[in-house]
mmCIF file of C-alpha atoms in Angstrom:
data_model
loop_
_atom_site.group_PDB
_atom_site.id
_atom_site.type_symbol
_atom_site.label_atom_id
_atom_site.label_comp_id
_atom_site.label_asym_id
_atom_site.label_seq_id
_atom_site.Cartn_x
_atom_site.Cartn_y
_atom_site.Cartn_z
ATOM 1 C CA UNK A 1 -22.747 -12.316 17.575
ATOM 2 C CA UNK A 2 -20.572 -9.187 17.512
ATOM 3 C CA UNK A 3 -17.779 -10.873 19.474
ATOM 4 C CA UNK A 4 -17.514 -13.449 16.672
ATOM 5 C CA UNK A 5 -17.002 -10.576 14.227
ATOM 6 C CA UNK A 6 -14.159 -9.261 16.367
ATOM 7 C CA UNK A 7 -12.552 -12.701 16.456
ATOM 8 C CA UNK A 8 -12.815 -12.845 12.655
ATOM 9 C CA UNK A 9 -11.221 -9.394 12.476
ATOM 10 C CA UNK A 10 -8.279 -10.298 14.690
ATOM 11 C CA UNK A 11 -7.761 -13.956 13.737
ATOM 12 C CA UNK A 12 -7.688 -13.221 10.009
ATOM 13 C CA UNK A 13 -5.854 -9.898 10.258
ATOM 14 C CA UNK A 14 -8.545 -7.691 8.737
ATOM 15 C CA UNK A 15 -8.862 -3.990 9.527
ATOM 16 C CA UNK A 16 -12.687 -3.916 9.298
ATOM 17 C CA UNK A 17 -15.481 -6.506 9.295
ATOM 18 C CA UNK A 18 -19.070 -5.548 8.439
ATOM 19 C CA UNK A 19 -22.055 -7.833 8.918
ATOM 20 C CA UNK A 20 -25.263 -6.891 7.174
ATOM 21 C CA UNK A 21 -26.933 -10.027 5.776
ATOM 22 C CA UNK A 22 -23.485 -11.312 4.722
ATOM 23 C CA UNK A 23 -20.093 -10.796 6.334
ATOM 24 C CA UNK A 24 -17.655 -8.547 4.455
ATOM 25 C CA UNK A 25 -14.029 -8.040 5.455
ATOM 26 C CA UNK A 26 -11.678 -5.231 4.479
ATOM 27 C CA UNK A 27 -7.974 -4.536 4.832
ATOM 28 C CA UNK A 28 -7.466 -0.864 3.977
ATOM 29 C CA UNK A 29 -5.572 1.560 6.203
ATOM 30 C CA UNK A 30 -7.270 3.884 8.667
ATOM 31 C CA UNK A 31 -10.778 4.978 7.761
ATOM 32 C CA UNK A 32 -10.358 4.326 4.025
ATOM 33 C CA UNK A 33 -12.735 1.360 3.851
ATOM 34 C CA UNK A 34 -15.416 3.039 5.970
ATOM 35 C CA UNK A 35 -15.250 6.189 3.872
ATOM 36 C CA UNK A 36 -15.395 4.233 0.609
ATOM 37 C CA UNK A 37 -18.358 2.166 1.848
ATOM 38 C CA UNK A 38 -20.207 5.293 2.908
ATOM 39 C CA UNK A 39 -19.694 6.834 -0.530
ATOM 40 C CA UNK A 40 -20.184 3.774 -2.755
ATOM 41 C CA UNK A 41 -22.176 1.159 -0.783
ATOM 42 C CA UNK A 42 -24.045 2.942 2.015
ATOM 43 C CA UNK A 43 -26.649 0.167 2.288
ATOM 44 C CA UNK A 44 -23.920 -2.144 3.552
ATOM 45 C CA UNK A 45 -23.472 0.049 6.645
ATOM 46 C CA UNK A 46 -27.167 0.735 7.370
ATOM 47 C CA UNK A 47 -28.171 -1.393 10.365
ATOM 48 C CA UNK A 48 -24.828 -3.221 10.300
ATOM 49 C CA UNK A 49 -22.774 -4.811 12.996
ATOM 50 C CA UNK A 50 -19.141 -3.763 12.679
ATOM 51 C CA UNK A 51 -15.833 -4.894 14.116
ATOM 52 C CA UNK A 52 -12.860 -2.531 13.843
ATOM 53 C CA UNK A 53 -9.411 -2.547 15.402
ATOM 54 C CA UNK A 54 -9.105 1.170 16.178
ATOM 55 C CA UNK A 55 -11.959 3.683 16.211
ATOM 56 C CA UNK A 56 -11.349 7.389 16.527
ATOM 57 C CA UNK A 57 -13.860 10.177 16.202
ATOM 58 C CA UNK A 58 -13.619 10.242 12.384
ATOM 59 C CA UNK A 59 -14.425 6.534 12.079
ATOM 60 C CA UNK A 60 -17.224 6.920 14.618
ATOM 61 C CA UNK A 61 -18.744 9.767 12.596
ATOM 62 C CA UNK A 62 -18.637 7.703 9.399
ATOM 63 C CA UNK A 63 -20.312 4.785 11.178
ATOM 64 C CA UNK A 64 -23.043 7.032 12.572
ATOM 65 C CA UNK A 65 -23.723 8.658 9.201
ATOM 66 C CA UNK A 66 -23.771 5.196 7.617
ATOM 67 C CA UNK A 67 -26.304 3.917 10.137
ATOM 68 C CA UNK A 68 -24.167 1.294 11.903
ATOM 69 C CA UNK A 69 -26.076 -0.125 14.883
ATOM 70 C CA UNK A 70 -23.449 -2.176 16.741
ATOM 71 C CA UNK A 71 -19.673 -1.828 17.084
ATOM 72 C CA UNK A 72 -17.071 -4.021 18.701
ATOM 73 C CA UNK A 73 -13.574 -2.569 18.654
ATOM 74 C CA UNK A 74 -10.185 -3.170 20.140
ATOM 75 C CA UNK A 75 -9.464 0.475 20.889
ATOM 76 C CA UNK A 76 -11.887 3.415 20.895
ATOM 77 C CA UNK A 77 -10.983 7.009 21.679
ATOM 78 C CA UNK A 78 -13.027 8.691 24.395
ATOM 79 C CA UNK A 79 -14.200 11.226 21.788
ATOM 80 C CA UNK A 80 -15.435 8.440 19.508
ATOM 81 C CA UNK A 81 -17.055 6.561 22.379
ATOM 82 C CA UNK A 82 -19.004 9.639 23.474
ATOM 83 C CA UNK A 83 -20.164 10.414 19.933
ATOM 84 C CA UNK A 84 -21.256 6.825 19.298
ATOM 85 C CA UNK A 85 -23.183 6.708 22.572
ATOM 86 C CA UNK A 86 -24.814 10.075 21.865
ATOM 87 C CA UNK A 87 -26.125 8.766 18.531
ATOM 88 C CA UNK A 88 -27.314 5.427 19.898
ATOM 89 C CA UNK A 89 -24.674 3.067 18.513
ATOM 90 C CA UNK A 90 -24.130 0.102 20.829
ATOM 91 C CA UNK A 91 -20.399 -0.031 21.597
ATOM 92 C CA UNK A 92 -18.304 -2.783 23.107
ATOM 93 C CA UNK A 93 -14.542 -2.399 23.194
ATOM 94 C CA UNK A 94 -11.424 -3.775 24.777
ATOM 95 C CA UNK A 95 -10.006 -0.367 25.717
ATOM 96 C CA UNK A 96 -11.007 3.296 25.712
ATOM 97 C CA UNK A 97 -8.047 5.657 25.225
ATOM 98 C CA UNK A 98 -7.791 9.456 25.443
ATOM 99 C CA UNK A 99 -6.909 9.862 21.741
ATOM 100 C CA UNK A 100 -5.856 7.887 18.687
ATOM 101 C CA UNK A 101 -2.154 8.350 18.003
ATOM 102 C CA UNK A 102 -0.617 8.478 14.510
ATOM 103 C CA UNK A 103 1.344 5.524 13.127
ATOM 104 C CA UNK A 104 4.680 7.208 13.907
ATOM 105 C CA UNK A 105 3.567 7.707 17.535
ATOM 106 C CA UNK A 106 4.544 11.375 17.322
ATOM 107 C CA UNK A 107 1.129 12.937 17.846
ATOM 108 C CA UNK A 108 -2.558 12.589 17.137
ATOM 109 C CA UNK A 109 -3.866 10.666 14.160
ATOM 110 C CA UNK A 110 -4.651 13.286 11.479
ATOM 111 C CA UNK A 111 -8.252 12.091 11.204
ATOM 112 C CA UNK A 112 -8.748 12.165 14.971
ATOM 113 C CA UNK A 113 -7.214 15.621 15.107
ATOM 114 C CA UNK A 114 -9.346 17.093 12.329
ATOM 115 C CA UNK A 115 -12.562 16.003 14.078
ATOM 116 C CA UNK A 116 -11.758 16.958 17.670
ATOM 117 C CA UNK A 117 -13.630 20.269 17.644
ATOM 118 C CA UNK A 118 -16.619 18.957 15.690
ATOM 119 C CA UNK A 119 -19.929 18.537 17.490
ATOM 120 C CA UNK A 120 -21.801 16.384 14.980
ATOM 121 C CA UNK A 121 -21.017 13.567 12.552
ATOM 122 C CA UNK A 122 -21.924 15.904 9.661
ATOM 123 C CA UNK A 123 -19.338 18.443 10.834
ATOM 124 C CA UNK A 124 -16.798 15.604 11.098
ATOM 125 C CA UNK A 125 -17.530 14.513 7.522
ATOM 126 C CA UNK A 126 -16.726 17.994 6.217
ATOM 127 C CA UNK A 127 -13.388 17.943 8.058
ATOM 128 C CA UNK A 128 -12.647 14.355 7.011
ATOM 129 C CA UNK A 129 -13.123 15.273 3.356
ATOM 130 C CA UNK A 130 -10.859 18.304 3.752
ATOM 131 C CA UNK A 131 -8.207 16.087 5.360
ATOM 132 C CA UNK A 132 -8.529 13.449 2.645
ATOM 133 C CA UNK A 133 -7.968 16.124 -0.004
ATOM 134 C CA UNK A 134 -5.078 17.628 1.947
ATOM 135 C CA UNK A 135 -3.357 14.259 2.384
ATOM 136 C CA UNK A 136 -4.138 13.359 -1.238
ATOM 137 C CA UNK A 137 -5.799 10.110 -0.178
ATOM 138 C CA UNK A 138 -7.547 8.170 -2.935
ATOM 139 C CA UNK A 139 -11.327 8.505 -2.495
#
């Protein structure tokens, strides 16, 4: 059950839990694990059930492109929620917020910000990759 995945996520302090045949847990910052999975192990996301602490529009786009079917999250931005619903991902969350804020709490998360004006997950991916290059994040 997806709620069990969320309990695993929170009780064990993971940042992402993916269930697709087996349960896999990850601890990377932000969208790093989702992006890496999409690029290196896309079959793990296809048809998966996912638990994530915070889901902004960038994470939502990566999940949609990866073929995630179910998501349970602590916090989801309204932009992410709308995109996930539009593409048929079942979403359960504790709280929907207007936007995802950066770690310093001084403005929007850079990944949320770069995807705000995108209409499709594919457009988001282009902007995500630009942002990753700009921030010099390891791919």
